[in-house]
Every structure is written in C-alpha cells, then in structure tokens.
C-alpha positions in Angstrom: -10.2 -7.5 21.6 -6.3 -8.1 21.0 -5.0 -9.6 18.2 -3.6 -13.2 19.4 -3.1 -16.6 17.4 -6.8 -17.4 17.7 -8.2 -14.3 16.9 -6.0 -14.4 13.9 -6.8 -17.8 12.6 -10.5 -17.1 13.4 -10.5 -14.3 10.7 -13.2 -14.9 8.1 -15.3 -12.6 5.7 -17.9 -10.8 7.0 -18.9 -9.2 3.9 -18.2 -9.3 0.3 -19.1 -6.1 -2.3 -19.7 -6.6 -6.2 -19.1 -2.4 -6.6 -16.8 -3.3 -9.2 -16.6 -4.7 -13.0 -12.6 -5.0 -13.3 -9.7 -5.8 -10.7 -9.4 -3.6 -7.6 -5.9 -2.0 -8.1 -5.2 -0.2 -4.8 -7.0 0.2 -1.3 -6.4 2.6 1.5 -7.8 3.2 4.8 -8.6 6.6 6.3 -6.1 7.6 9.5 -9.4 7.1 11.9 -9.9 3.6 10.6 -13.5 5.0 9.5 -13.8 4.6 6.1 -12.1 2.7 3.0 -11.1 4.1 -0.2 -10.4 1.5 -3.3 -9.3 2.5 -6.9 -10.3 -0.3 -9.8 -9.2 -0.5 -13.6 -12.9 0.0 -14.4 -11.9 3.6 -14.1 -14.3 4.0 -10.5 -13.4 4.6 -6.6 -15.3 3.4 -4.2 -15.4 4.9 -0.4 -16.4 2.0 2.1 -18.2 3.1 5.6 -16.1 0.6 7.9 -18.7 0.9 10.8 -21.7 0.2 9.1 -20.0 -2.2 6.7 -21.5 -0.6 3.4 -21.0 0.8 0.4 -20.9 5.0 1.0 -20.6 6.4 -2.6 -18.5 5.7 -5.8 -16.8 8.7 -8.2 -15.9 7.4 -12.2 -12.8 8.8 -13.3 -12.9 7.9 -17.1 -10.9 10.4 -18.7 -7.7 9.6 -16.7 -8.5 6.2 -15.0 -7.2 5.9 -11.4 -4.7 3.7 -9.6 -2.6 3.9 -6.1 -5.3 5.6 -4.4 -4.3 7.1 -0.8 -6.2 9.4 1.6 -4.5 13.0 2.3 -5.0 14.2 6.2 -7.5 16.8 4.7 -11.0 15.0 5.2 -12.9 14.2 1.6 -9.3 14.4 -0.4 -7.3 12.0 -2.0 -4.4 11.6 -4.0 -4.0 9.0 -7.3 -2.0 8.1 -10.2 -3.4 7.5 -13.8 -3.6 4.8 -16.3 -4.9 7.1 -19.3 -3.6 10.3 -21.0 -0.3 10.7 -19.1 1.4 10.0 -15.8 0.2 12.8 -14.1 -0.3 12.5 -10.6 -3.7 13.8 -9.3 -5.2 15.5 -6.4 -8.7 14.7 -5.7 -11.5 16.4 -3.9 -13.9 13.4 -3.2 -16.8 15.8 -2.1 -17.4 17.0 -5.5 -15.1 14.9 -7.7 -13.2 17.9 -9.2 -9.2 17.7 -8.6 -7.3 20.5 -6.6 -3.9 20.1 -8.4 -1.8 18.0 -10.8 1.3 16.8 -10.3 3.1 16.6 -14.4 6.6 15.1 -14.2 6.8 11.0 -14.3 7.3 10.0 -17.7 6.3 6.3 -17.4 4.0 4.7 -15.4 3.7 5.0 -11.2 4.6 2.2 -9.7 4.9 3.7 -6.0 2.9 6.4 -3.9 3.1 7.1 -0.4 1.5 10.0 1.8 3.8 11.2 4.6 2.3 10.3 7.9 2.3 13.6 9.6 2.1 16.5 6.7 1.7 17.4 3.1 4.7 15.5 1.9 3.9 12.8 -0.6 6.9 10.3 -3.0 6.2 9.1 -5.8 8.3 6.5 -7.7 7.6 5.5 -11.6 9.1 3.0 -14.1 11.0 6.3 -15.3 13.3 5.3 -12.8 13.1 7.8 -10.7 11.6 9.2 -7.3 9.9 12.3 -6.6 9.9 14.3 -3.4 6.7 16.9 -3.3 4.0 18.8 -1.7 0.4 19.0 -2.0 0.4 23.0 -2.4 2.7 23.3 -5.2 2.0 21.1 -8.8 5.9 20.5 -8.6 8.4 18.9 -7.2 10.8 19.9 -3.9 14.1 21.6 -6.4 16.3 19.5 -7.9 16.5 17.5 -4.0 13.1 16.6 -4.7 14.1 14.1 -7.6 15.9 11.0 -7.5 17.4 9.1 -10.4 17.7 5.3 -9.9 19.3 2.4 -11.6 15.8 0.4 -12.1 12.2 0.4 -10.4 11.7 1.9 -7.8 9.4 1.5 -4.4 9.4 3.6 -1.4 7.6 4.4 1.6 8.1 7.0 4.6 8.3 5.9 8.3 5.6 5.9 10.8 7.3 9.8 12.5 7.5 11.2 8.4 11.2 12.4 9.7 12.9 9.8 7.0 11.8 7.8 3.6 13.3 4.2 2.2 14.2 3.5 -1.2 14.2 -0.1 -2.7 16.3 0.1 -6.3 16.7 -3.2 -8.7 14.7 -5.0 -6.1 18.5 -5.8 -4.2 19.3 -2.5 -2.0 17.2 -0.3 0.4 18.6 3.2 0.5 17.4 5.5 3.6 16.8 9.3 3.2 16.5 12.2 6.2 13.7 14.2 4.4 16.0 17.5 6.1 19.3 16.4 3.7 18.0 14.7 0.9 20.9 16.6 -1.1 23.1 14.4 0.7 21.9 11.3 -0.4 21.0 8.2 1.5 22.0 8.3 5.1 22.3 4.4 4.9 22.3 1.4 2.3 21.2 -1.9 3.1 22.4 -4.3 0.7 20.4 -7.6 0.4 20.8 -10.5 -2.2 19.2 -9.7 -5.3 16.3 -11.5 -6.4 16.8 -12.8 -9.0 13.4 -14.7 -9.8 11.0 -11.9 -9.2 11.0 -7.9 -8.7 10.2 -5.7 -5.3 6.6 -4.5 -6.0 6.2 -2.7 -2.2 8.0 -1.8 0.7 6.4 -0.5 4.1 7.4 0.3 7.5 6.2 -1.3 10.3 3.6 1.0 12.3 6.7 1.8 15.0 9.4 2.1 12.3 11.4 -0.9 13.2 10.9 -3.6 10.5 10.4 -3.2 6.9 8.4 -5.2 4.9 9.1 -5.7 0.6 6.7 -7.6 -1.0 7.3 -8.8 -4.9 5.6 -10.6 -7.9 7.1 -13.6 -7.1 6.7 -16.0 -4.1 8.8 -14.7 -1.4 7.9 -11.8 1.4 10.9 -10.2 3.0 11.7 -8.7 6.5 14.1 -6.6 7.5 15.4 -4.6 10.4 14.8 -0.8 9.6 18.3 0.2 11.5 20.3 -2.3 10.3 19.2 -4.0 7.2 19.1 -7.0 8.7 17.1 -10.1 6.8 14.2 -11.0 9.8 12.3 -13.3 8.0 11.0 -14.6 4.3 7.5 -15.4 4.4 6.9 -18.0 1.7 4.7 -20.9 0.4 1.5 -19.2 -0.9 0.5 -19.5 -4.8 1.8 -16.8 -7.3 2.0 -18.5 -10.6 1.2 -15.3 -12.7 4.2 -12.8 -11.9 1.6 -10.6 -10.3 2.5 -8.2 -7.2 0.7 -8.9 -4.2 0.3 -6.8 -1.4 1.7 -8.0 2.1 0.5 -5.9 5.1 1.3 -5.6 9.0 -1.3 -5.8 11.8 -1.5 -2.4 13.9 0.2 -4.7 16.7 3.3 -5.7 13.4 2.9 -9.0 15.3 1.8 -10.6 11.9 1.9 -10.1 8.4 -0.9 -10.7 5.8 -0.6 -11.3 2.2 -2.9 -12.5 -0.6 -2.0 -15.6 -3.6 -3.3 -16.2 -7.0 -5.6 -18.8 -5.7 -7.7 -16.8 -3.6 -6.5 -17.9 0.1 -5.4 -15.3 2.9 -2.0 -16.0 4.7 -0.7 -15.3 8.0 2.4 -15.4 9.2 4.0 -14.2 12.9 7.3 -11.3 12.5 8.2 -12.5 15.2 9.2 -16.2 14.8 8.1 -16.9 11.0 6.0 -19.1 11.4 2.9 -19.9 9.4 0.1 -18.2 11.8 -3.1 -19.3 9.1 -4.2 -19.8 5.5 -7.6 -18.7 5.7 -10.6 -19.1 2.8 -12.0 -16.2 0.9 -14.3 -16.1 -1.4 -12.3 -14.4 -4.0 -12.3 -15.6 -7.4 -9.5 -14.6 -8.3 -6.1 -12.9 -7.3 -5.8 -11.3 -4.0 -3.6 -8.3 -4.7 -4.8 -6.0 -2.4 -5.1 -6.5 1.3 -4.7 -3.9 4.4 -5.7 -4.2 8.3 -7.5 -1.4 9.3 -5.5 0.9 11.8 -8.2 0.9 14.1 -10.6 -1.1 14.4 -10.8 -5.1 14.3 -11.2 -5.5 10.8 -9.4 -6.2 7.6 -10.1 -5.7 3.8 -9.2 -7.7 0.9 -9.5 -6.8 -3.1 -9.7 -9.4 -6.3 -12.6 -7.3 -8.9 -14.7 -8.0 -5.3 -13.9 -6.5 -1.6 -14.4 -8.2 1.2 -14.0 -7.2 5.1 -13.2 -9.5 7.7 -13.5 -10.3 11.1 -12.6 -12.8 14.2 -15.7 -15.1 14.2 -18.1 -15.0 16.9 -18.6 -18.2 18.9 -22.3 -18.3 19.0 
C-alpha cells in the first residue's frame, strides 16, 4: 500500500494501550520498523511489538526517571536522558535493564537527543545552552570540538547519511555542521524570523535530507529547504493553548507531515503544497505530544498518558 490522500485521511486507531499512569514523554521506533520504544514521567519504558500490535515488556527506571528515549543500532540498547538526580545521559541495555555507560556533562535539563543514523555518534542539546558531540564507547564528549556553546535553547538533529548535523539557536537561526570540521564551525547559517510567540522544541530532517522540519510550543510548524534555508511551508491551525511542545513528524515518503494538538485531534498536512491533507479523531484524552510514522511498515503511533497505533481503515 502507498501512502496517497485517501490512505492518509482514512488513518484511524487500531489500538489504544493503558501501559501507563503519567504522560508519555518520548517515543522511538526501531530502524526495522519492528518494535516501539516509549519513555513516560511515571518513571517506566515500554517496548511495543509493532507486528503483533502488543505490549512486549516494560523496565521502571525510578532512581533516575527517563525521558528522550531513542534506540541505538545495537539490538536490545537504548539511550535516554533523566529527570531525577542529575542530567546525566544514560546508556541502557534493555535485555537486563542494567546501563552500559553514563554520559556526566549537561548541567541543566536535556532538551534534545539524536542518534546518528549510520554509527555510534549521538548530540545532545540541554537548557545549559549548549550542544554535545559524543560516542557511545567513551562516557565523554568528542574534545573540546565535541561541545558547543549557544546563545539560548538549543535543538538538533543529524541528516538521514550521518555525514552533517543542524543546530536551531533562540528558536530564529539553523546552523549546519560537517561532523569531519566541527572546529570550524557551521558550514552554513540559515537565518529565519524569530518567533517571537513561542520557542523551537524539535527539528528533523526529512528521510532524504532535503527539508527540515522545526516544530515549537506554540501553534505554527515550519519547513524549510535543508540547502538553502528556504521557508517551504508553515503548517498551522491545530489547538495548542498550553505552551506545550508537540511533536510534528514526516511520512517515510516526506510527502506529509503529522502533528498532534491539545485537544486530542491528529493533523495532516501535504510538504508539498501546504495544504490541510486531514484532522483525524483519536481517542486521546488529553495532549498529543508525541507522534512518529513508523519507517516501515503502514502504521503510525501516537502518545497522550495512552499510545495508540494507527492504520488506513479497511473497507469491509
């Protein structure tokens, strides 16, 4: 099946999970599309089976809490951030819920954590106001290349090849970085009105590198070209009356872009032209600040304290 208008707009939930007693923070699927990993602020991950459409297990992490949950490319590992003790950053094995390795240097909360796509590269970005550069084998980070200070909060994310990273400061300029000269500084700088009603919250690549997408607490969605800055598009007119940030997501396809609201609806929009693709009914109660489209398969996942997959409706 390929994603069209009418596969998009027949999107509903397939299945909703009650795994969880507080908001789901974060949610990440595997590189095979297989399984789902989600990170709550009742201190518990929870790994979906995608296939089978069911709950596979769930780890507690009291003592350090867990947020910004991402697979590594090692099967049964996963990196996340912390909401107790410290700011640590830590490496998970999911197998036996031990971690492998901290990662001690952010001195405020993480706001921003992205895997590289192709090796043991990972950035991190905190309210510190600054951006780290390092590796899975070593606790810290790449030298003094390895860590970026910024004028205000940061978000970054690496492109789909892993060969360069993109760095949105004071939610008003996107800086790009070849991970080969970091000392250098940013190859480019792409400098876009500031918003001045709300703050960046995310910022991803399209899967072939050619868009990037910022989402923010407020009620605006922006597009731009990844070579030359270019504003594509700003998706708008979905509820976000409490300042939260909402996730925004590309299809595998980036023909369309997802994001949740406040009042539990889904909407759709196409890259291509803007336009308003579908607003679609969940049966979230409340927020929708996590949603992701599963890299391989025909299936999406959405987050309030409940998760919910999707799929096109079948005719009967």
């Amino acid at each position: 099946m390929k994603l069209v208008d009418d596969v998009v707009r027949n999107l509903r939930v397939a299945k909703i999970f009650r795994e969880n007693t507080d908001r789901i923070s974060s949610l990440n699927f595997s590189a095979n599309g297989e399984t789902l990993i989600t990170s709550s602020d009742d201190d518990s991950i929870v790994i979906y089976d995608c296939l089978n459409g069911t709950p596979k297990r769930k780890l507690n992490s009291k003592k350090y809490g867990v947020d910004l949950i991402r697979y590594t490319h090692a099967q049964n590992t996963a990196l996340h951030c912390s909401t107790k003790v410290d700011d640590t950053i830590r490496y998970l094995s999911l197998h036996d819920n031990k971690h492998i390795r901290y990662f001690p240097g952010h001195t405020k909360k993480v706001v921003t954590l992205c895997m590289s796509p192709i090796d043991d590269a990972f950035i991190s970005g905190s309210m510190d106001k600054t951006i780290r550069l390092w590796d899975l084998r070593s606790q810290n980070c790449q030298g003094s290349e390895g860590l970026m200070h910024l004028s205000g909060r940061p978000v970054a994310a690496f492109d789909p090849e892993g060969l360069i990273f993109a760095a949105g400061v004071n939610s008003e300029s996107v800086k790009l970085y070849d991970l080969r000269s970091i000392d250098k500084g940013p190859f480019t700088t792409f400098k876009l009105p500031q918003d001045k009603e709300c703050d960046w919250t995310g910022l991803k690549f399209s899967p072939v590198g050619k868009m990037i997408l910022i989402s923010t607490n407020g009620n605006v969605i922006r597009l731009i070209d990844a070579f030359q800055g270019t504003p594509l598009q700003a998706f708008m007119g979905f509820t976000n009356h409490k300042g939260i940030p909402l996730e925004a997501s590309f299809t595998p396809d980036a023909r369309y872009v997802f994001s949740g609201s406040t009042d539990g609806k889904v909407h759709c929009w196409s890259t291509e032209s803007g336009v308003k693709m579908a607003i679609l009914q969940s049966d979230h109660p409340g927020p929708i600040q996590c949603i992701q489209f599963n890299p391989k398969y025909m299936k999406m996942a959405s987050a309030c304290q409940n998760m919910a997959f999707w799929q096109p409706a079948v005719d009967d």
